[in-house]
Amino acid sequence: MNGEFSLESNPLSISFAGLTLANPTILASGILGYSAESLNRVAKGGAGAVVTKSVGIAPRAGYSNPTVVQAESGLINAMGLPNPGIEVYSEEIRFSKTVLRVPVIASVFGYSAEEYAVVAKRAVEAGADAVELNVSCPHVKQTGAEIGQSPKFLSEVVQTVKAAISKPLIVKLSPNVADITVLARAAVEAGADALTAVNTLKAMAIDAETMRPILSNVRGGLSGAAVKPVALRCVYDIHEALGDVPVVGCGGVANWRDAVEFFLAGASAVQIGTAVAENTEVFQAVTKGVETYLRRKHYGSVKEIVGLAHRK
Ligand code: SIN
């Protein structure tokens, strides 16, 4: 191969929904700010792709502090979708594409199907390789999970965005629902190319001394190790119900074993979020560990183990 890197011969390379990644680890949305520079730091640290922070049609300040609180085995955050608006952020996406060597997935939100579509279209025009719909933020009114918890609203948003863009469309689902497979099916039937499972679990923290909720917004979303068993069950349920639909596992991945568990449940790739805040080397460590695992178990690629936990 003359030292040339070939994705085809790389056991860690994965393709889903029209995207090809050199390894199956992806930076989750909302971690490390907006700049192309910080996305590039993660890409250089070994992420196979990056998802931007969620961006909307207009600038939004987000909530006042405190916006993050440490929980027993994770973090609870309620930032309130702060973002500079798609017009300003398009420049950052454009710049990202000149420096990053991995796919850039734009996370978008809106307050109507049309708004989601406008933001997604602008992100794609700026160079985003795919769009991830945030229909699962658990605490901002009239967007996020308020849309993603209703099969009807979710279908409308997915269909409208799908008609507006020519790039892969990924839908990030909420775990805060009775049956995630109902929403997964609605998203896929409306045109989603892949699903991310899952966003944060709705949560809160109270300070016993001040006798008040800690977050300024009172309610936030729990991420990190505490949510992994829930996220894993969601991926398993979706794979069982929808078979070959590509799923990206998200929730508490911090090491290679977590990632492998998600692949076995049915995920084609994993997103890593909370763990990045503690360890920016996490992508390389996970990828290396998965490679060693595949060799030890005599498998030739990640895709060979996707969904194997479902074998009877
Ligand atoms: C936030 O900005 O508060 C978090 C966004 C999300 O949970 O989707």
mmCIF file of C-alpha atoms and ligand atoms in Angstrom:
data_model
loop_
_atom_site.group_PDB
_atom_site.id
_atom_site.type_symbol
_atom_site.label_atom_id
_atom_site.label_comp_id
_atom_site.label_asym_id
_atom_site.label_seq_id
_atom_site.Cartn_x
_atom_site.Cartn_y
_atom_site.Cartn_z
ATOM 1 C CA MET A 1 0.000 0.000 0.000
ATOM 2 C CA ASN A 2 3.084 2.266 -0.118
ATOM 3 C CA GLY A 3 2.305 3.356 3.427
ATOM 4 C CA GLU A 4 -0.991 4.762 2.186
ATOM 5 C CA PHE A 5 -3.892 4.563 4.633
ATOM 6 C CA SER A 6 -6.815 2.569 3.304
ATOM 7 C CA LEU A 7 -10.146 2.595 5.105
ATOM 8 C CA GLU A 8 -11.066 -0.706 3.416
ATOM 9 C CA SER A 9 -8.174 -2.555 5.029
ATOM 10 C CA ASN A 10 -8.687 -0.964 8.425
ATOM 11 C CA PRO A 11 -10.604 -3.306 10.811
ATOM 12 C CA LEU A 12 -11.783 -0.316 12.833
ATOM 13 C CA SER A 13 -13.210 1.599 9.902
ATOM 14 C CA ILE A 14 -16.998 1.724 9.741
ATOM 15 C CA SER A 15 -19.503 2.976 7.218
ATOM 16 C CA PHE A 16 -23.066 3.893 8.044
ATOM 17 C CA ALA A 17 -25.679 6.135 6.489
ATOM 18 C CA GLY A 18 -23.253 7.141 3.743
ATOM 19 C CA LEU A 19 -20.469 8.212 6.123
ATOM 20 C CA THR A 20 -17.129 6.415 6.364
ATOM 21 C CA LEU A 21 -15.117 6.795 9.563
ATOM 22 C CA ALA A 22 -11.573 5.596 10.203
ATOM 23 C CA ASN A 23 -12.693 4.400 13.636
ATOM 24 C CA PRO A 24 -16.066 4.057 15.374
ATOM 25 C CA THR A 25 -15.658 6.792 18.016
ATOM 26 C CA ILE A 26 -17.438 10.134 17.608
ATOM 27 C CA LEU A 27 -17.358 13.281 19.730
ATOM 28 C CA ALA A 28 -20.878 13.767 21.147
ATOM 29 C CA SER A 29 -22.661 17.074 20.713
ATOM 30 C CA GLY A 30 -22.305 19.716 23.380
ATOM 31 C CA ILE A 31 -18.780 18.976 24.546
ATOM 32 C CA LEU A 32 -15.876 21.442 24.214
ATOM 33 C CA GLY A 33 -17.609 24.514 22.811
ATOM 34 C CA TYR A 34 -18.143 25.712 19.263
ATOM 35 C CA SER A 35 -14.796 26.489 17.775
ATOM 36 C CA ALA A 36 -13.274 24.599 14.871
ATOM 37 C CA GLU A 37 -10.094 24.658 16.925
ATOM 38 C CA SER A 38 -11.548 22.604 19.771
ATOM 39 C CA LEU A 39 -13.226 20.187 17.334
ATOM 40 C CA ASN A 40 -9.866 19.778 15.629
ATOM 41 C CA ARG A 41 -8.163 19.024 18.958
ATOM 42 C CA VAL A 42 -10.573 16.128 19.445
ATOM 43 C CA ALA A 43 -10.135 14.920 15.858
ATOM 44 C CA LYS A 44 -6.358 14.970 16.270
ATOM 45 C CA GLY A 45 -6.839 13.091 19.549
ATOM 46 C CA GLY A 46 -8.334 10.203 17.592
ATOM 47 C CA ALA A 47 -12.091 10.784 17.148
ATOM 48 C CA GLY A 48 -13.444 9.196 13.956
ATOM 49 C CA ALA A 49 -15.933 12.069 13.537
ATOM 50 C CA VAL A 50 -17.187 15.051 15.526
ATOM 51 C CA VAL A 51 -20.657 16.386 16.268
ATOM 52 C CA THR A 52 -20.922 20.137 16.843
ATOM 53 C CA LYS A 53 -22.779 21.758 19.703
ATOM 54 C CA SER A 54 -26.456 22.221 18.810
ATOM 55 C CA VAL A 55 -27.099 25.312 16.713
ATOM 56 C CA GLY A 56 -30.397 27.062 16.039
ATOM 57 C CA ILE A 57 -31.638 29.716 13.666
ATOM 58 C CA ALA A 58 -30.902 32.709 15.936
ATOM 59 C CA PRO A 59 -28.357 33.411 18.689
ATOM 60 C CA ARG A 60 -29.443 32.137 22.105
ATOM 61 C CA ALA A 61 -27.812 33.048 25.407
ATOM 62 C CA GLY A 62 -28.778 29.888 27.298
ATOM 63 C CA TYR A 63 -29.432 29.706 31.030
ATOM 64 C CA SER A 64 -27.556 31.520 33.767
ATOM 65 C CA ASN A 65 -25.175 29.675 36.094
ATOM 66 C CA PRO A 66 -25.071 27.133 37.624
ATOM 67 C CA THR A 67 -25.534 25.102 34.425
ATOM 68 C CA VAL A 68 -23.599 21.953 35.373
ATOM 69 C CA VAL A 69 -23.535 19.886 38.556
ATOM 70 C CA GLN A 70 -21.612 16.741 39.411
ATOM 71 C CA ALA A 71 -23.872 13.787 40.214
ATOM 72 C CA GLU A 72 -22.889 10.466 41.810
ATOM 73 C CA SER A 73 -21.771 8.832 38.550
ATOM 74 C CA GLY A 74 -22.070 11.519 35.943
ATOM 75 C CA LEU A 75 -22.945 15.123 35.239
ATOM 76 C CA ILE A 76 -26.255 16.944 35.156
ATOM 77 C CA ASN A 77 -26.273 19.859 32.714
ATOM 78 C CA ALA A 78 -28.798 22.466 31.704
ATOM 79 C CA MET A 79 -26.979 24.922 29.466
ATOM 80 C CA GLY A 80 -30.149 25.944 27.657
ATOM 81 C CA LEU A 81 -28.863 25.431 24.094
ATOM 82 C CA PRO A 82 -26.613 28.515 24.043
ATOM 83 C CA ASN A 83 -25.365 29.133 20.505
ATOM 84 C CA PRO A 84 -24.389 31.960 18.168
ATOM 85 C CA GLY A 85 -27.063 31.180 15.543
ATOM 86 C CA ILE A 86 -26.513 29.412 12.237
ATOM 87 C CA GLU A 87 -25.369 32.496 10.340
ATOM 88 C CA VAL A 88 -22.332 33.000 12.567
ATOM 89 C CA TYR A 89 -21.804 29.287 13.127
ATOM 90 C CA SER A 90 -21.737 28.559 9.381
ATOM 91 C CA GLU A 91 -18.358 30.314 9.270
ATOM 92 C CA GLU A 92 -17.039 27.988 11.970
ATOM 93 C CA ILE A 93 -18.312 24.932 10.070
ATOM 94 C CA ARG A 94 -16.668 26.243 6.892
ATOM 95 C CA PHE A 95 -13.401 26.713 8.750
ATOM 96 C CA SER A 96 -13.706 23.265 10.385
ATOM 97 C CA LYS A 97 -13.821 21.715 6.937
ATOM 98 C CA THR A 98 -10.495 23.304 6.028
ATOM 99 C CA VAL A 99 -8.711 21.930 9.101
ATOM 100 C CA LEU A 100 -10.426 18.711 10.179
ATOM 101 C CA ARG A 101 -9.603 15.406 8.518
ATOM 102 C CA VAL A 102 -12.720 13.657 9.873
ATOM 103 C CA PRO A 103 -16.434 14.048 9.082
ATOM 104 C CA VAL A 104 -18.152 17.014 10.742
ATOM 105 C CA ILE A 105 -21.739 16.349 11.820
ATOM 106 C CA ALA A 106 -23.810 19.461 12.573
ATOM 107 C CA SER A 107 -26.233 19.170 15.485
ATOM 108 C CA VAL A 108 -29.266 21.358 14.822
ATOM 109 C CA PHE A 109 -32.436 22.350 16.654
ATOM 110 C CA GLY A 110 -35.447 24.519 15.901
ATOM 111 C CA TYR A 111 -38.891 25.503 17.147
ATOM 112 C CA SER A 112 -40.718 24.190 14.081
ATOM 113 C CA ALA A 113 -40.089 21.705 11.275
ATOM 114 C CA GLU A 114 -39.322 24.578 8.913
ATOM 115 C CA GLU A 115 -36.793 26.082 11.300
ATOM 116 C CA TYR A 116 -35.012 22.742 11.737
ATOM 117 C CA ALA A 117 -34.871 22.468 7.945
ATOM 118 C CA VAL A 118 -33.486 25.971 7.409
ATOM 119 C CA VAL A 119 -30.722 25.439 9.976
ATOM 120 C CA ALA A 120 -29.864 21.982 8.602
ATOM 121 C CA LYS A 121 -29.711 23.305 5.030
ATOM 122 C CA ARG A 122 -27.428 26.171 6.055
ATOM 123 C CA ALA A 123 -25.145 23.779 7.946
ATOM 124 C CA VAL A 124 -24.877 21.515 4.893
ATOM 125 C CA GLU A 125 -24.228 24.490 2.606
ATOM 126 C CA ALA A 126 -21.387 25.459 4.953
ATOM 127 C CA GLY A 127 -19.855 22.001 4.481
ATOM 128 C CA ALA A 128 -21.275 19.741 7.195
ATOM 129 C CA ASP A 129 -20.936 16.089 6.152
ATOM 130 C CA ALA A 130 -24.134 15.096 7.944
ATOM 131 C CA VAL A 131 -26.802 16.549 10.206
ATOM 132 C CA GLU A 132 -27.840 15.256 13.622
ATOM 133 C CA LEU A 133 -31.280 16.467 14.713
ATOM 134 C CA ASN A 134 -31.495 17.403 18.368
ATOM 135 C CA VAL A 135 -35.063 16.318 19.056
ATOM 136 C CA SER A 136 -34.155 15.204 22.547
ATOM 137 C CA CYS A 137 -32.840 18.079 24.704
ATOM 138 C CA PRO A 138 -34.814 17.310 27.890
ATOM 139 C CA HIS A 139 -35.366 20.809 29.269
ATOM 140 C CA VAL A 140 -35.739 23.599 26.675
ATOM 141 C CA LYS A 141 -39.349 24.451 25.934
ATOM 142 C CA GLN A 142 -40.911 24.024 22.460
ATOM 143 C CA THR A 143 -37.936 22.203 20.975
ATOM 144 C CA GLY A 144 -35.828 19.091 21.646
ATOM 145 C CA ALA A 145 -37.693 16.360 23.493
ATOM 146 C CA GLU A 146 -40.981 18.257 23.265
ATOM 147 C CA ILE A 147 -40.744 17.373 19.567
ATOM 148 C CA GLY A 148 -38.918 14.059 19.845
ATOM 149 C CA GLN A 149 -41.355 12.539 22.334
ATOM 150 C CA SER A 150 -44.233 12.796 19.842
ATOM 151 C CA PRO A 151 -44.150 10.411 16.844
ATOM 152 C CA LYS A 152 -46.297 12.903 14.893
ATOM 153 C CA PHE A 153 -44.093 15.983 15.480
ATOM 154 C CA LEU A 154 -40.942 13.911 15.054
ATOM 155 C CA SER A 155 -42.096 12.566 11.660
ATOM 156 C CA GLU A 156 -42.961 16.040 10.476
ATOM 157 C CA VAL A 157 -39.549 17.428 11.435
ATOM 158 C CA VAL A 158 -37.619 14.505 9.953
ATOM 159 C CA GLN A 159 -39.565 14.590 6.682
ATOM 160 C CA THR A 160 -39.143 18.341 6.302
ATOM 161 C CA VAL A 161 -35.405 18.257 7.017
ATOM 162 C CA LYS A 162 -34.866 15.216 4.790
ATOM 163 C CA ALA A 163 -36.473 17.062 1.873
ATOM 164 C CA ALA A 164 -34.194 20.069 2.466
ATOM 165 C CA ILE A 165 -30.759 18.387 2.565
ATOM 166 C CA SER A 166 -28.781 15.967 0.452
ATOM 167 C CA LYS A 167 -26.477 14.741 3.257
ATOM 168 C CA PRO A 168 -27.053 11.907 5.756
ATOM 169 C CA LEU A 169 -29.662 12.664 8.387
ATOM 170 C CA ILE A 170 -29.141 11.285 11.899
ATOM 171 C CA VAL A 171 -31.834 11.649 14.565
ATOM 172 C CA LYS A 172 -30.756 11.832 18.221
ATOM 173 C CA LEU A 173 -33.464 10.212 20.322
ATOM 174 C CA SER A 174 -34.566 10.872 23.882
ATOM 175 C CA PRO A 175 -34.479 8.122 26.525
ATOM 176 C CA ASN A 176 -37.271 9.953 28.380
ATOM 177 C CA VAL A 177 -40.061 8.012 26.660
ATOM 178 C CA ALA A 178 -42.127 4.911 27.425
ATOM 179 C CA ASP A 179 -41.022 2.979 24.322
ATOM 180 C CA ILE A 180 -38.067 4.296 22.328
ATOM 181 C CA THR A 181 -38.770 1.922 19.444
ATOM 182 C CA VAL A 182 -41.978 3.825 18.603
ATOM 183 C CA LEU A 183 -39.962 7.033 18.098
ATOM 184 C CA ALA A 184 -37.126 5.195 16.353
ATOM 185 C CA ARG A 185 -39.578 3.705 13.863
ATOM 186 C CA ALA A 186 -41.285 7.059 13.298
ATOM 187 C CA ALA A 187 -37.918 8.697 12.560
ATOM 188 C CA VAL A 188 -36.811 5.958 10.161
ATOM 189 C CA GLU A 189 -40.148 5.848 8.324
ATOM 190 C CA ALA A 190 -39.928 9.626 7.912
ATOM 191 C CA GLY A 191 -36.501 9.336 6.280
ATOM 192 C CA ALA A 192 -33.795 9.222 8.981
ATOM 193 C CA ASP A 193 -30.637 7.510 7.695
ATOM 194 C CA ALA A 194 -29.382 6.678 11.202
ATOM 195 C CA LEU A 195 -30.299 7.150 14.849
ATOM 196 C CA THR A 196 -28.259 8.260 17.842
ATOM 197 C CA ALA A 197 -29.398 6.620 21.065
ATOM 198 C CA VAL A 198 -29.549 8.482 23.402
ATOM 199 C CA ASN A 199 -29.535 12.064 24.698
ATOM 200 C CA THR A 200 -29.486 12.733 28.461
ATOM 201 C CA LEU A 201 -31.929 11.473 31.077
ATOM 202 C CA LYS A 202 -34.026 14.216 32.645
ATOM 203 C CA ALA A 203 -32.653 14.808 36.151
ATOM 204 C CA MET A 204 -32.078 17.313 38.947
ATOM 205 C CA ALA A 205 -29.934 17.988 42.010
ATOM 206 C CA ILE A 206 -30.870 19.657 45.318
ATOM 207 C CA ASP A 207 -28.473 21.252 47.812
ATOM 208 C CA ALA A 208 -29.349 20.080 51.331
ATOM 209 C CA GLU A 209 -27.747 23.178 52.907
ATOM 210 C CA THR A 210 -29.441 25.871 50.819
ATOM 211 C CA MET A 211 -32.519 23.642 50.515
ATOM 212 C CA ARG A 212 -32.867 24.597 46.844
ATOM 213 C CA PRO A 213 -32.384 23.038 43.425
ATOM 214 C CA ILE A 214 -28.779 23.570 42.265
ATOM 215 C CA LEU A 215 -29.239 24.233 38.543
ATOM 216 C CA SER A 216 -30.635 27.633 37.646
ATOM 217 C CA ASN A 217 -33.098 25.860 35.344
ATOM 218 C CA VAL A 218 -33.922 23.356 38.133
ATOM 219 C CA ARG A 219 -34.124 20.422 35.673
ATOM 220 C CA GLY A 220 -31.286 19.245 33.464
ATOM 221 C CA GLY A 221 -29.971 16.147 31.692
ATOM 222 C CA LEU A 222 -27.882 13.387 33.289
ATOM 223 C CA SER A 223 -24.941 11.994 31.286
ATOM 224 C CA GLY A 224 -21.953 9.771 32.066
ATOM 225 C CA ALA A 225 -21.570 6.324 33.630
ATOM 226 C CA ALA A 226 -24.943 6.450 35.383
ATOM 227 C CA VAL A 227 -26.858 6.441 32.084
ATOM 228 C CA LYS A 228 -24.899 3.685 30.324
ATOM 229 C CA PRO A 229 -27.219 0.781 31.220
ATOM 230 C CA VAL A 230 -30.228 2.831 30.068
ATOM 231 C CA ALA A 231 -28.546 3.841 26.788
ATOM 232 C CA LEU A 232 -27.425 0.264 26.177
ATOM 233 C CA ARG A 233 -30.983 -1.014 26.670
ATOM 234 C CA CYS A 234 -32.269 1.646 24.231
ATOM 235 C CA VAL A 235 -29.769 0.554 21.542
ATOM 236 C CA TYR A 236 -30.668 -3.103 22.160
ATOM 237 C CA ASP A 237 -34.410 -2.362 21.901
ATOM 238 C CA ILE A 238 -33.972 -0.411 18.646
ATOM 239 C CA HIS A 239 -31.785 -3.087 17.054
ATOM 240 C CA GLU A 240 -34.267 -5.771 18.072
ATOM 241 C CA ALA A 241 -37.207 -3.801 16.646
ATOM 242 C CA LEU A 242 -35.629 -2.288 13.525
ATOM 243 C CA GLY A 243 -32.827 -4.674 12.586
ATOM 244 C CA ASP A 244 -30.319 -3.142 10.241
ATOM 245 C CA VAL A 245 -31.032 0.569 10.814
ATOM 246 C CA PRO A 246 -27.676 2.128 11.785
ATOM 247 C CA VAL A 247 -27.589 3.200 15.426
ATOM 248 C CA VAL A 248 -24.912 5.288 17.119
ATOM 249 C CA GLY A 249 -24.691 4.440 20.824
ATOM 250 C CA CYS A 250 -24.357 7.379 23.208
ATOM 251 C CA GLY A 251 -24.369 7.390 26.992
ATOM 252 C CA GLY A 252 -21.554 6.753 29.421
ATOM 253 C CA VAL A 253 -18.903 5.432 27.034
ATOM 254 C CA ALA A 254 -15.548 5.920 28.780
ATOM 255 C CA ASN A 255 -13.470 2.887 27.766
ATOM 256 C CA TRP A 256 -13.179 0.124 25.154
ATOM 257 C CA ARG A 257 -15.387 -2.282 27.093
ATOM 258 C CA ASP A 258 -18.265 0.218 27.135
ATOM 259 C CA ALA A 259 -17.875 0.678 23.367
ATOM 260 C CA VAL A 260 -17.831 -3.090 22.732
ATOM 261 C CA GLU A 261 -21.014 -3.519 24.800
ATOM 262 C CA PHE A 262 -22.740 -0.937 22.568
ATOM 263 C CA PHE A 263 -21.549 -2.709 19.385
ATOM 264 C CA LEU A 264 -22.836 -6.039 20.718
ATOM 265 C CA ALA A 265 -26.195 -4.386 21.515
ATOM 266 C CA GLY A 266 -26.443 -3.209 17.897
ATOM 267 C CA ALA A 267 -24.566 0.096 17.573
ATOM 268 C CA SER A 268 -22.364 0.708 14.519
ATOM 269 C CA ALA A 269 -20.436 3.466 16.300
ATOM 270 C CA VAL A 270 -20.347 5.204 19.674
ATOM 271 C CA GLN A 271 -20.388 8.819 20.729
ATOM 272 C CA ILE A 272 -18.263 9.923 23.654
ATOM 273 C CA GLY A 273 -19.161 13.035 25.629
ATOM 274 C CA THR A 274 -18.826 13.278 29.393
ATOM 275 C CA ALA A 275 -15.625 11.195 29.455
ATOM 276 C CA VAL A 276 -13.896 13.697 27.131
ATOM 277 C CA ALA A 277 -14.084 16.363 29.815
ATOM 278 C CA GLU A 278 -11.846 14.191 32.036
ATOM 279 C CA ASN A 279 -9.652 12.547 29.436
ATOM 280 C CA THR A 280 -8.994 13.976 25.974
ATOM 281 C CA GLU A 281 -7.042 10.793 25.104
ATOM 282 C CA VAL A 282 -10.225 8.727 25.465
ATOM 283 C CA PHE A 283 -10.806 8.276 21.710
ATOM 284 C CA GLN A 284 -7.391 6.725 21.115
ATOM 285 C CA ALA A 285 -7.673 4.563 24.214
ATOM 286 C CA VAL A 286 -11.117 3.249 23.215
ATOM 287 C CA THR A 287 -10.038 2.550 19.621
ATOM 288 C CA LYS A 288 -6.892 0.734 20.708
ATOM 289 C CA GLY A 289 -8.821 -1.331 23.240
ATOM 290 C CA VAL A 290 -11.469 -2.293 20.676
ATOM 291 C CA GLU A 291 -8.745 -3.359 18.238
ATOM 292 C CA THR A 292 -7.108 -5.577 20.868
ATOM 293 C CA TYR A 293 -10.511 -7.049 21.774
ATOM 294 C CA LEU A 294 -11.297 -7.894 18.129
ATOM 295 C CA ARG A 295 -7.936 -9.614 17.747
ATOM 296 C CA ARG A 296 -8.348 -11.554 21.006
ATOM 297 C CA LYS A 297 -11.834 -12.708 19.954
ATOM 298 C CA HIS A 298 -10.691 -13.478 16.377
ATOM 299 C CA TYR A 299 -12.935 -10.970 14.601
ATOM 300 C CA GLY A 300 -11.717 -9.085 11.558
ATOM 301 C CA SER A 301 -13.702 -5.860 11.966
ATOM 302 C CA VAL A 302 -16.061 -3.900 14.204
ATOM 303 C CA LYS A 303 -18.991 -4.531 11.880
ATOM 304 C CA GLU A 304 -18.683 -8.293 12.465
ATOM 305 C CA ILE A 305 -19.660 -7.857 16.123
ATOM 306 C CA VAL A 306 -22.528 -5.379 15.682
ATOM 307 C CA GLY A 307 -25.672 -6.856 17.261
ATOM 308 C CA LEU A 308 -24.050 -10.145 18.336
ATOM 309 C CA ALA A 309 -25.685 -9.959 21.786
ATOM 310 C CA HIS A 310 -28.986 -10.687 20.006
ATOM 311 C CA ARG A 311 -27.897 -14.169 18.893
ATOM 312 C CA LYS A 312 -30.209 -16.876 20.202
HETATM 313 C C1 SIN B 1 -28.163 22.116 26.707
HETATM 314 O O1 SIN B 1 -27.708 22.939 25.894
HETATM 315 O O2 SIN B 1 -28.691 22.468 27.759
HETATM 316 C C2 SIN B 1 -28.056 20.635 26.430
HETATM 317 C C3 SIN B 1 -28.542 20.265 25.096
HETATM 318 C C4 SIN B 1 -29.101 18.871 25.040
HETATM 319 O O3 SIN B 1 -29.239 18.204 26.056
HETATM 320 O O4 SIN B 1 -29.455 18.426 23.954
#
